[in-house]
Amino acid sequence: MNDLSAFPITAKWPASHPDRIQLYSLNTPNGVKASIMLEETGLPYEPHLVRFDANDQKSAEFRSLHPYGKIPAIIDPNGPGGNPLPLFESGAILVYLADKSGRLLARGSAARYETLQWLMFQMAGIGPMFGQVGFFHRFAGREYEDKRPRDRYVAESKRLLEVLDTRLAGRSWIMGDTYTIADVATFPWVRNLIGFYGAGDLVGFAEYSNVRRVLEAFLARSAVIRGLEIPKAR
Ligand SMILES: N[C@@H](CCC(=O)N[C@@H](CS)C(=O)NCC(=O)O)C(=O)O
């Protein structure tokens, strides 16, 4: 029997299945990276909804697991050495789940590091830049008269999309024939940019035909279809 009571987050989000990976998340582009990965791997998990409309992410219980107060975060009751492993940052979670399951990330070969390179490209480039486009185009920043901040993030996002489009030319996925955690990290953000943020025209999305093609293939995967709805705000 796994005991997770040492983790204060379990007081606010009790574990009904403490033997399973505990996922604390919401179905945002960073959140769904974790749920899609869990669905892809088939690892047993229990999702917990972190409501932004209730500021759950800022609660003391949540910040006991993630001091920055951002989703996603997990606890694996059976981490390395059989000890519970708490983890935040979606990139770290993807690498951990890939290693635990033996899926979606090569071991001990150049392909591993190339996959991590593209994962970092998402974490450090695509996520932050697309996110700022969202702020300045869709959320509070859209009221700002000065459009230079928005234009800067749009220009950076176009650079990133150009790089991604070139990479995907003649490839099924970022790593070629193999679907990896780099795809799981990247395509929820592309979907969000043109969907929820409504920035498709702004970034000239129609020009990036390879990105469009691979996004479509990604969104057709059954694990992706399920993961995009977990955990959904009710
Ligand atoms: N680098 C972090 C970013 C996480 C992040 O920005 N999460 C957003 C949702 S997509 C969040 O929790 N926002 C709530 C807040 O900032 O209060 C990761 O990839 O896990």
Coordinates of N, CA and C and ligand atoms in Angstrom, one line a residue:
M1 N 0.9 -1.2 0.0 CA 0.0 0.0 0.0 C 0.9 1.3 0.0
N2 N 0.7 2.1 -1.0 CA 1.5 3.3 -1.0 C 0.9 4.4 -0.2
D3 N 1.7 5.1 0.6 CA 1.2 6.2 1.4 C 1.8 7.5 0.9
L4 N 0.9 8.3 0.5 CA 1.3 9.6 -0.1 C 1.0 10.8 0.9
S5 N 0.6 10.4 2.1 CA 0.2 11.4 3.1 C 1.3 12.4 3.4
A6 N 2.5 12.1 3.2 CA 3.6 13.0 3.5 C 3.6 14.2 2.5
F7 N 2.8 14.1 1.4 CA 2.8 15.2 0.4 C 1.5 16.0 0.7
P8 N 1.7 17.3 1.2 CA 0.6 18.1 1.6 C -0.5 18.3 0.4
I9 N 0.0 18.1 -0.8 CA -1.0 18.3 -1.9 C -2.1 17.3 -1.9
T10 N -1.8 16.1 -1.2 CA -2.9 15.1 -1.2 C -4.0 15.4 -0.2
A11 N -3.7 16.5 0.7 CA -4.8 16.9 1.6 C -5.9 17.6 0.8
K12 N -5.5 18.4 -0.3 CA -6.5 19.1 -1.1 C -7.0 18.2 -2.2
W13 N -6.1 17.4 -2.8 CA -6.5 16.4 -3.8 C -6.2 15.0 -3.4
P14 N -7.2 14.4 -2.6 CA -6.9 13.1 -2.1 C -6.7 12.0 -3.2
A15 N -5.8 11.1 -2.9 CA -5.6 10.0 -3.9 C -6.5 8.9 -3.7
S16 N -7.4 8.6 -4.6 CA -8.2 7.4 -4.5 C -7.4 6.1 -4.9
H17 N -6.4 6.3 -5.7 CA -5.6 5.2 -6.1 C -4.1 5.6 -5.9
P18 N -3.6 5.5 -4.6 CA -2.3 6.0 -4.3 C -1.2 5.1 -4.9
D19 N -1.5 4.0 -5.5 CA -0.5 3.2 -6.2 C -0.3 3.7 -7.6
R20 N -1.1 4.6 -8.1 CA -1.0 5.1 -9.5 C -0.3 6.5 -9.5
I21 N 0.3 6.9 -10.6 CA 0.9 8.2 -10.8 C -0.2 9.2 -10.6
Q22 N 0.0 10.2 -9.7 CA -0.9 11.3 -9.5 C -0.6 12.4 -10.4
L23 N -1.6 12.9 -11.2 CA -1.4 14.0 -12.1 C -2.2 15.2 -11.6
Y24 N -1.6 16.3 -11.5 CA -2.2 17.6 -11.0 C -2.1 18.5 -12.2
S25 N -3.3 18.8 -12.8 CA -3.2 19.5 -14.1 C -4.5 20.1 -14.5
L26 N -4.5 20.7 -15.7 CA -5.7 21.3 -16.4 C -5.3 21.1 -17.9
N27 N -6.4 21.1 -18.7 CA -6.1 20.8 -20.1 C -5.7 22.0 -20.9
T28 N -4.6 22.6 -20.5 CA -3.9 23.7 -21.2 C -2.8 23.1 -22.1
P29 N -2.2 23.9 -22.9 CA -1.1 23.3 -23.8 C 0.0 22.6 -23.0
N30 N 0.4 23.2 -21.8 CA 1.4 22.5 -21.0 C 0.8 21.3 -20.3
G31 N -0.4 21.5 -19.8 CA -1.0 20.4 -19.0 C -1.2 19.1 -19.9
V32 N -1.7 19.3 -21.1 CA -2.0 18.1 -21.9 C -0.8 17.4 -22.4
K33 N 0.4 18.0 -22.3 CA 1.6 17.2 -22.6 C 1.7 16.0 -21.7
A34 N 1.4 16.2 -20.4 CA 1.5 15.1 -19.4 C 0.4 14.1 -19.6
S35 N -0.9 14.6 -19.8 CA -2.0 13.7 -20.0 C -1.9 12.9 -21.3
I36 N -1.4 13.5 -22.4 CA -1.3 12.8 -23.6 C -0.2 11.7 -23.5
M37 N 0.9 12.1 -22.8 CA 2.0 11.1 -22.6 C 1.5 9.9 -21.8
L38 N 0.7 10.2 -20.7 CA 0.2 9.1 -19.9 C -0.7 8.2 -20.7
E39 N -1.5 8.9 -21.6 CA -2.4 8.1 -22.4 C -1.6 7.3 -23.5
E40 N -0.6 7.9 -24.0 CA 0.2 7.2 -25.0 C 0.9 6.0 -24.4
T41 N 1.4 6.1 -23.2 CA 2.2 5.0 -22.6 C 1.3 4.0 -21.9
G42 N 0.1 4.3 -21.5 CA -0.7 3.4 -20.8 C -0.3 3.2 -19.4
L43 N 0.6 4.1 -18.9 CA 0.9 4.0 -17.4 C -0.3 4.3 -16.6
P44 N -0.6 3.5 -15.5 CA -1.8 3.8 -14.7 C -1.6 5.2 -14.0
Y45 N -2.7 6.0 -14.0 CA -2.6 7.3 -13.4 C -3.9 7.8 -12.9
E46 N -3.9 8.7 -12.0 CA -5.1 9.3 -11.5 C -5.0 10.9 -11.7
P47 N -5.9 11.4 -12.5 CA -5.8 12.9 -12.8 C -6.6 13.7 -11.7
H48 N -6.0 14.8 -11.4 CA -6.7 15.7 -10.4 C -6.8 17.1 -11.1
L49 N -7.9 17.7 -11.1 CA -8.2 19.0 -11.7 C -7.7 20.1 -10.9
V50 N -6.8 21.0 -11.5 CA -6.3 22.2 -10.8 C -7.1 23.3 -11.5
R51 N -8.0 24.0 -10.8 CA -8.8 25.0 -11.4 C -8.2 26.4 -11.3
F52 N -7.9 27.0 -12.5 CA -7.4 28.3 -12.5 C -8.5 29.3 -12.0
D53 N -9.7 29.0 -12.3 CA -10.8 30.0 -11.9 C -10.9 30.1 -10.4
A54 N -10.4 29.0 -9.7 CA -10.4 29.1 -8.2 C -9.0 29.4 -7.7
N55 N -8.1 29.7 -8.6 CA -6.7 29.9 -8.2 C -6.1 28.8 -7.5
D56 N -6.5 27.5 -7.8 CA -5.9 26.3 -7.1 C -4.4 26.3 -7.3
Q57 N -3.9 26.8 -8.4 CA -2.4 26.6 -8.6 C -1.6 27.5 -7.7
K58 N -2.3 28.5 -7.0 CA -1.6 29.3 -6.1 C -1.8 28.9 -4.6
S59 N -2.6 27.8 -4.5 CA -2.8 27.4 -3.1 C -1.5 26.8 -2.5
A60 N -1.5 26.8 -1.1 CA -0.3 26.3 -0.4 C -0.1 24.8 -0.7
E61 N -1.2 24.1 -0.9 CA -1.1 22.7 -1.1 C -0.4 22.4 -2.5
F62 N -0.9 23.2 -3.5 CA -0.3 23.0 -4.8 C 1.2 23.4 -4.8
R63 N 1.4 24.5 -4.2 CA 2.8 25.0 -4.2 C 3.8 24.2 -3.4
S64 N 3.2 23.3 -2.5 CA 4.1 22.4 -1.8 C 4.7 21.4 -2.8
L65 N 4.1 21.2 -3.9 CA 4.6 20.3 -5.0 C 5.4 21.1 -6.0
H66 N 4.8 22.3 -6.4 CA 5.4 23.1 -7.4 C 5.5 24.6 -6.9
P67 N 6.7 25.0 -6.5 CA 6.8 26.3 -5.8 C 6.4 27.5 -6.8
Y68 N 6.5 27.3 -8.1 CA 6.2 28.3 -9.0 C 4.6 28.4 -9.3
G69 N 3.9 27.4 -8.8 CA 2.5 27.4 -8.9 C 2.0 27.3 -10.4
K70 N 2.6 26.3 -11.1 CA 2.1 26.1 -12.5 C 1.9 24.6 -12.7
I71 N 0.9 24.4 -13.6 CA 0.7 23.0 -14.0 C 1.5 22.7 -15.3
P72 N 1.8 21.4 -15.5 CA 1.4 20.2 -14.7 C 2.5 19.8 -13.7
A73 N 2.1 19.0 -12.7 CA 3.0 18.4 -11.8 C 2.5 16.9 -11.5
I74 N 3.4 16.1 -11.1 CA 3.0 14.7 -10.8 C 3.7 14.2 -9.5
I75 N 3.1 13.1 -9.0 CA 3.9 12.3 -8.0 C 3.8 10.9 -8.5
D76 N 4.9 10.3 -8.7 CA 4.9 8.8 -9.0 C 5.2 8.1 -7.7
P77 N 4.2 7.4 -7.2 CA 4.4 6.6 -5.9 C 5.5 5.6 -6.0
N78 N 5.8 5.1 -7.2 CA 6.9 4.1 -7.4 C 8.0 4.7 -8.3
G79 N 8.7 5.7 -7.8 CA 9.8 6.3 -8.5 C 11.0 5.5 -8.4
P80 N 12.2 6.1 -8.8 CA 13.4 5.4 -8.7 C 13.7 4.9 -7.3
G81 N 14.2 3.7 -7.2 CA 14.5 3.1 -5.9 C 13.3 2.7 -5.1
G82 N 12.1 2.7 -5.8 CA 10.8 2.4 -5.2 C 10.3 3.5 -4.3
N83 N 10.9 4.7 -4.3 CA 10.5 5.8 -3.5 C 9.6 6.7 -4.3
P84 N 8.6 7.4 -3.7 CA 7.8 8.4 -4.4 C 8.6 9.5 -5.0
L85 N 8.3 9.9 -6.2 CA 9.0 10.9 -6.9 C 8.0 12.1 -7.3
P86 N 8.2 13.2 -6.7 CA 7.4 14.4 -7.1 C 8.2 15.1 -8.2
L87 N 7.5 15.6 -9.2 CA 8.1 16.2 -10.4 C 7.3 17.3 -11.0
F88 N 7.9 18.5 -11.3 CA 7.2 19.5 -12.1 C 8.1 19.9 -13.3
E89 N 7.5 20.7 -14.1 CA 8.1 21.1 -15.4 C 7.7 20.0 -16.4
S90 N 6.9 20.4 -17.4 CA 6.4 19.4 -18.4 C 7.5 18.6 -19.1
G91 N 8.6 19.3 -19.4 CA 9.7 18.7 -20.1 C 10.3 17.5 -19.3
A92 N 10.5 17.8 -18.0 CA 11.1 16.8 -17.1 C 10.1 15.7 -17.0
I93 N 8.8 16.0 -16.9 CA 7.8 14.9 -16.7 C 7.8 14.0 -18.0
L94 N 7.9 14.6 -19.2 CA 7.9 13.8 -20.4 C 9.1 12.9 -20.4
V95 N 10.3 13.4 -20.1 CA 11.5 12.6 -20.1 C 11.3 11.4 -19.1
Y96 N 10.8 11.8 -17.9 CA 10.7 10.8 -16.8 C 9.7 9.7 -17.3
L97 N 8.6 10.1 -17.8 CA 7.6 9.1 -18.2 C 8.1 8.2 -19.4
A98 N 8.8 8.8 -20.3 CA 9.4 8.1 -21.4 C 10.4 7.0 -20.9
D99 N 11.2 7.4 -19.9 CA 12.2 6.5 -19.4 C 11.5 5.4 -18.6
K100 N 10.5 5.8 -17.8 CA 9.8 4.8 -17.0 C 9.1 3.7 -17.9
S101 N 8.5 4.2 -19.0 CA 7.7 3.3 -19.8 C 8.5 2.7 -20.9
G102 N 9.7 3.3 -21.2 CA 10.5 2.8 -22.4 C 9.8 3.2 -23.7
R103 N 9.1 4.3 -23.7 CA 8.4 4.7 -24.9 C 8.7 6.1 -25.3
L104 N 8.7 6.4 -26.6 CA 8.8 7.8 -27.1 C 10.1 8.5 -26.9
L105 N 11.1 7.9 -26.4 CA 12.4 8.5 -26.3 C 13.5 7.4 -26.4
A106 N 14.3 7.5 -27.4 CA 15.4 6.5 -27.6 C 16.3 6.5 -26.3
R107 N 16.9 5.3 -26.1 CA 17.9 5.2 -25.0 C 19.3 5.1 -25.6
G108 N 20.3 5.8 -25.0 CA 21.7 5.5 -25.4 C 22.1 5.6 -26.8
S109 N 21.4 6.5 -27.5 CA 21.8 6.7 -28.9 C 21.8 8.2 -29.3
A110 N 22.3 8.6 -30.4 CA 22.3 10.0 -30.8 C 20.8 10.5 -30.9
A111 N 19.9 9.5 -31.3 CA 18.5 9.9 -31.4 C 17.9 10.5 -30.1
R112 N 18.4 9.9 -29.0 CA 17.9 10.4 -27.7 C 18.2 11.9 -27.6
Y113 N 19.5 12.3 -27.9 CA 19.9 13.7 -27.6 C 19.3 14.6 -28.7
E114 N 19.1 14.1 -29.9 CA 18.4 14.9 -30.9 C 16.9 15.2 -30.5
T115 N 16.3 14.1 -29.9 CA 14.9 14.3 -29.5 C 14.9 15.3 -28.3
L116 N 15.9 15.3 -27.4 CA 15.9 16.2 -26.3 C 16.2 17.6 -26.8
Q117 N 17.0 17.7 -27.9 CA 17.2 19.0 -28.5 C 15.9 19.7 -28.9
W118 N 15.1 18.9 -29.6 CA 13.8 19.4 -30.1 C 12.8 19.7 -28.9
L119 N 12.9 18.8 -27.9 CA 12.1 19.1 -26.7 C 12.5 20.4 -26.1
M120 N 13.8 20.7 -26.0 CA 14.2 22.0 -25.4 C 13.8 23.2 -26.3
F121 N 13.8 22.9 -27.6 CA 13.4 23.9 -28.6 C 11.9 24.3 -28.3
Q122 N 11.1 23.3 -27.9 CA 9.7 23.6 -27.6 C 9.7 24.4 -26.2
M123 N 10.4 23.8 -25.2 CA 10.3 24.3 -23.9 C 10.8 25.8 -23.8
A124 N 11.9 26.1 -24.5 CA 12.5 27.4 -24.3 C 12.1 28.4 -25.4
G125 N 11.6 27.8 -26.5 CA 11.2 28.7 -27.6 C 9.7 28.7 -27.9
I126 N 9.2 27.6 -28.4 CA 7.8 27.6 -28.8 C 6.8 27.9 -27.7
G127 N 7.0 27.3 -26.5 CA 6.0 27.6 -25.4 C 6.0 29.0 -25.0
P128 N 7.2 29.6 -24.6 CA 7.3 30.9 -24.2 C 6.8 32.0 -25.2
M129 N 7.3 31.8 -26.5 CA 6.9 32.8 -27.5 C 5.5 32.7 -27.9
F130 N 5.0 31.5 -28.1 CA 3.6 31.4 -28.5 C 2.7 31.9 -27.3
G131 N 3.1 31.6 -26.1 CA 2.4 32.0 -24.9 C 2.3 33.6 -24.9
Q132 N 3.3 34.3 -25.3 CA 3.3 35.7 -25.3 C 2.4 36.2 -26.4
V133 N 2.4 35.5 -27.5 CA 1.4 35.9 -28.6 C 0.0 35.8 -28.0
G134 N -0.3 34.8 -27.3 CA -1.6 34.6 -26.6 C -1.9 35.8 -25.7
F135 N -0.9 36.2 -24.9 CA -1.2 37.3 -24.0 C -1.5 38.6 -24.8
F136 N -0.7 38.9 -25.8 CA -0.8 40.2 -26.5 C -1.9 40.2 -27.5
H137 N -2.3 39.0 -28.0 CA -3.3 39.0 -29.0 C -4.7 38.6 -28.5
R138 N -4.7 37.7 -27.5 CA -6.0 37.2 -27.1 C -6.4 37.6 -25.7
F139 N -5.4 37.8 -24.8 CA -5.8 38.1 -23.4 C -5.6 39.6 -23.1
A140 N -5.2 39.9 -21.9 CA -5.2 41.3 -21.4 C -4.4 42.3 -22.3
G141 N -3.3 41.7 -22.9 CA -2.4 42.6 -23.7 C -3.0 43.1 -25.0
R142 N -4.1 42.5 -25.4 CA -4.7 43.0 -26.6 C -5.2 44.4 -26.5
E143 N -5.4 44.9 -25.3 CA -5.9 46.2 -25.1 C -4.8 47.3 -25.2
Y144 N -3.5 46.8 -25.2 CA -2.4 47.7 -25.2 C -2.3 48.4 -26.6
E145 N -2.2 49.7 -26.5 CA -2.2 50.5 -27.8 C -0.9 50.2 -28.6
D146 N 0.2 50.1 -27.8 CA 1.5 49.9 -28.5 C 1.6 48.4 -28.9
K147 N 1.7 48.2 -30.2 CA 1.7 46.8 -30.7 C 3.1 46.2 -30.9
R148 N 4.1 47.0 -30.5 CA 5.5 46.5 -30.7 C 5.7 45.2 -29.9
P149 N 5.3 45.1 -28.6 CA 5.5 43.8 -27.9 C 4.8 42.6 -28.7
R150 N 3.6 42.8 -29.1 CA 2.9 41.8 -29.8 C 3.7 41.4 -31.1
D151 N 4.1 42.4 -31.8 CA 4.8 42.2 -33.1 C 6.1 41.4 -32.9
R152 N 6.8 41.7 -31.8 CA 8.0 41.0 -31.5 C 7.8 39.5 -31.3
Y153 N 6.7 39.2 -30.5 CA 6.5 37.8 -30.3 C 5.9 37.1 -31.5
V154 N 5.2 37.8 -32.3 CA 4.7 37.2 -33.6 C 5.9 36.9 -34.5
A155 N 6.8 37.9 -34.5 CA 8.0 37.6 -35.4 C 8.8 36.4 -34.9
E156 N 9.0 36.3 -33.6 CA 9.7 35.2 -33.0 C 9.0 33.9 -33.3
S157 N 7.6 33.9 -33.2 CA 6.8 32.7 -33.4 C 7.0 32.3 -34.9
K158 N 7.0 33.2 -35.8 CA 7.1 32.9 -37.2 C 8.5 32.3 -37.5
R159 N 9.6 32.8 -36.8 CA 10.9 32.2 -36.9 C 10.9 30.7 -36.5
L160 N 10.2 30.5 -35.3 CA 10.1 29.1 -34.8 C 9.3 28.2 -35.7
L161 N 8.2 28.7 -36.2 CA 7.4 27.9 -37.1 C 8.2 27.6 -38.4
E162 N 9.0 28.5 -38.9 CA 9.8 28.3 -40.1 C 10.8 27.2 -39.8
V163 N 11.4 27.2 -38.7 CA 12.4 26.1 -38.3 C 11.7 24.8 -38.2
L164 N 10.5 24.8 -37.6 CA 9.8 23.5 -37.4 C 9.3 23.0 -38.8
D165 N 8.8 23.9 -39.6 CA 8.4 23.5 -41.0 C 9.5 22.9 -41.8
T166 N 10.6 23.5 -41.7 CA 11.8 23.0 -42.5 C 12.2 21.6 -41.9
R167 N 12.2 21.5 -40.6 CA 12.5 20.2 -40.0 C 11.5 19.1 -40.5
L168 N 10.3 19.5 -40.6 CA 9.2 18.5 -40.9 C 9.1 18.1 -42.4
A169 N 9.8 18.9 -43.2 CA 9.8 18.6 -44.7 C 10.3 17.1 -44.9
G170 N 9.5 16.3 -45.5 CA 9.9 14.9 -45.8 C 9.9 14.0 -44.6
R171 N 9.4 14.5 -43.5 CA 9.3 13.7 -42.3 C 7.9 13.5 -41.8
S172 N 7.6 12.4 -41.2 CA 6.3 12.2 -40.6 C 6.1 12.9 -39.3
W173 N 7.2 12.8 -38.5 CA 7.2 13.4 -37.2 C 8.5 14.2 -37.0
I174 N 8.7 14.9 -35.9 CA 9.9 15.7 -35.7 C 11.2 14.8 -35.9
M175 N 11.1 13.6 -35.4 CA 12.3 12.7 -35.4 C 12.2 11.7 -36.6
G176 N 11.4 12.1 -37.6 CA 11.3 11.2 -38.8 C 10.2 10.3 -38.7
D177 N 10.5 8.9 -38.8 CA 9.4 8.0 -38.8 C 8.9 7.7 -37.3
T178 N 9.7 8.1 -36.4 CA 9.4 7.8 -35.0 C 8.7 9.0 -34.3
Y179 N 7.6 8.7 -33.7 CA 6.8 9.6 -32.9 C 7.5 9.7 -31.5
T180 N 7.8 10.9 -31.0 CA 8.5 11.0 -29.8 C 7.9 12.1 -28.8
I181 N 8.5 12.2 -27.7 CA 8.1 13.3 -26.7 C 8.3 14.7 -27.3
A182 N 9.1 14.8 -28.3 CA 9.3 16.1 -29.0 C 7.9 16.5 -29.6
D183 N 7.3 15.6 -30.3 CA 6.0 15.8 -30.9 C 4.9 16.1 -29.8
V184 N 5.0 15.3 -28.7 CA 4.0 15.5 -27.6 C 4.1 16.9 -27.0
A185 N 5.3 17.4 -27.0 CA 5.5 18.7 -26.4 C 5.1 19.8 -27.3
T186 N 5.4 19.6 -28.6 CA 5.2 20.7 -29.6 C 3.8 20.9 -30.1
F187 N 3.1 19.9 -30.5 CA 1.9 20.1 -31.2 C 0.7 20.6 -30.4
P188 N 0.6 20.3 -29.1 CA -0.4 21.0 -28.3 C -0.3 22.6 -28.4
W189 N 1.0 23.0 -28.5 CA 1.2 24.5 -28.6 C 0.8 25.0 -29.9
V190 N 1.1 24.3 -31.0 CA 0.7 24.7 -32.3 C -0.8 24.8 -32.4
R191 N -1.4 23.8 -31.9 CA -2.9 23.7 -31.9 C -3.5 24.9 -31.2
N192 N -2.9 25.3 -30.0 CA -3.4 26.4 -29.2 C -3.2 27.7 -29.9
L193 N -2.0 27.9 -30.6 CA -1.7 29.1 -31.3 C -2.8 29.5 -32.3
I194 N -3.2 28.5 -33.1 CA -4.2 28.8 -34.1 C -5.6 28.6 -33.7
G195 N -5.8 27.8 -32.6 CA -7.1 27.5 -32.1 C -7.5 28.6 -31.0
F196 N -7.2 28.3 -29.8 CA -7.6 29.1 -28.7 C -7.1 30.6 -28.8
Y197 N -5.9 30.7 -29.2 CA -5.4 32.1 -29.3 C -5.8 32.8 -30.6
G198 N -6.3 32.1 -31.5 CA -6.8 32.7 -32.8 C -5.8 33.5 -33.5
A199 N -4.5 33.0 -33.5 CA -3.5 33.8 -34.1 C -3.0 33.2 -35.4
G200 N -3.8 32.3 -36.0 CA -3.3 31.7 -37.3 C -3.0 32.7 -38.4
D201 N -3.9 33.7 -38.6 CA -3.6 34.7 -39.7 C -2.5 35.5 -39.3
L202 N -2.4 35.9 -38.0 CA -1.3 36.8 -37.6 C 0.1 36.2 -37.8
V203 N 0.2 34.9 -37.7 CA 1.5 34.3 -37.9 C 1.7 33.7 -39.3
G204 N 0.6 33.9 -40.1 CA 0.7 33.3 -41.5 C 0.8 31.8 -41.5
F205 N -0.1 31.2 -40.7 CA 0.0 29.7 -40.5 C -0.1 28.9 -41.8
A206 N -0.9 29.5 -42.7 CA -1.1 28.8 -44.0 C 0.2 28.5 -44.7
E207 N 1.2 29.3 -44.5 CA 2.5 29.1 -45.2 C 3.2 27.8 -44.7
Y208 N 2.9 27.3 -43.5 CA 3.7 26.2 -43.0 C 3.0 24.9 -43.2
S209 N 3.1 24.4 -44.5 CA 2.3 23.3 -44.9 C 2.8 22.0 -44.1
N210 N 4.0 21.9 -43.8 CA 4.5 20.7 -43.1 C 4.0 20.7 -41.7
V211 N 4.0 21.8 -41.1 CA 3.5 21.9 -39.7 C 2.0 21.5 -39.7
R212 N 1.3 22.1 -40.7 CA -0.2 21.8 -40.8 C -0.4 20.3 -40.9
R213 N 0.3 19.7 -41.8 CA 0.2 18.2 -42.1 C 0.4 17.4 -40.8
V214 N 1.5 17.7 -40.1 CA 1.9 16.9 -38.9 C 0.9 17.2 -37.8
L215 N 0.5 18.4 -37.7 CA -0.5 18.7 -36.6 C -1.8 17.9 -36.8
E216 N -2.2 17.8 -38.1 CA -3.4 17.0 -38.4 C -3.2 15.5 -38.0
A217 N -2.0 15.0 -38.3 CA -1.7 13.6 -37.9 C -1.7 13.4 -36.4
F218 N -1.1 14.4 -35.7 CA -1.1 14.4 -34.2 C -2.5 14.4 -33.6
L219 N -3.3 15.3 -34.1 CA -4.6 15.4 -33.6 C -5.5 14.2 -33.9
A220 N -5.1 13.3 -34.8 CA -5.9 12.1 -35.2 C -5.6 11.0 -34.3
R221 N -4.5 11.0 -33.5 CA -4.1 9.9 -32.6 C -5.1 9.8 -31.5
S222 N -5.5 8.5 -31.2 CA -6.5 8.3 -30.2 C -6.1 8.8 -28.8
A223 N -4.8 8.6 -28.5 CA -4.3 9.0 -27.1 C -4.3 10.5 -27.0
V224 N -4.1 11.2 -28.2 CA -4.1 12.7 -28.2 C -5.5 13.1 -28.0
I225 N -6.4 12.5 -28.7 CA -7.9 12.9 -28.5 C -8.3 12.8 -27.1
R226 N -7.9 11.7 -26.4 CA -8.3 11.5 -25.0 C -7.5 12.5 -24.1
G227 N -6.2 12.6 -24.3 CA -5.4 13.4 -23.5 C -5.8 14.9 -23.5
L228 N -6.2 15.4 -24.6 CA -6.6 16.8 -24.7 C -7.8 17.2 -23.8
E229 N -8.5 16.1 -23.3 CA -9.7 16.4 -22.5 C -9.4 16.1 -21.0
I230 N -8.2 15.8 -20.6 CA -7.8 15.4 -19.3 C -6.8 16.3 -18.6
P231 N -7.1 16.8 -17.4 CA -8.4 16.8 -16.7 C -9.1 18.1 -17.2
K232 N -10.3 17.9 -17.5 CA -11.1 19.0 -18.1 C -11.8 19.8 -17.0
A233 N -11.8 21.1 -17.1 CA -12.6 21.9 -16.1 C -14.1 21.6 -16.3
R234 N -14.8 21.3 -15.3 CA -16.2 21.0 -15.5 C -17.0 22.2 -15.1
Ligands
LIG1 N1 7.6 25.6 -18.1 C1 6.4 25.1 -17.5 C2 5.3 26.1 -17.8 C3 4.0 25.7 -17.1 C4 2.9 26.7 -17.4 O1 3.2 27.9 -17.8 N2 1.7 26.4 -17.1 C5 0.6 27.3 -17.2 C6 -0.6 26.7 -17.9 S1 -0.1 26.3 -19.6 C7 0.1 27.7 -15.8 O2 0.1 26.9 -14.9 N3 -0.4 28.9 -15.6 C8 -1.0 29.3 -14.4 C9 -0.3 30.5 -13.7 O3 0.7 30.9 -14.2 O4 -0.8 30.9 -12.7 C10 6.1 23.7 -17.9 O5 6.3 23.4 -19.1 O6 5.6 22.9 -17.1

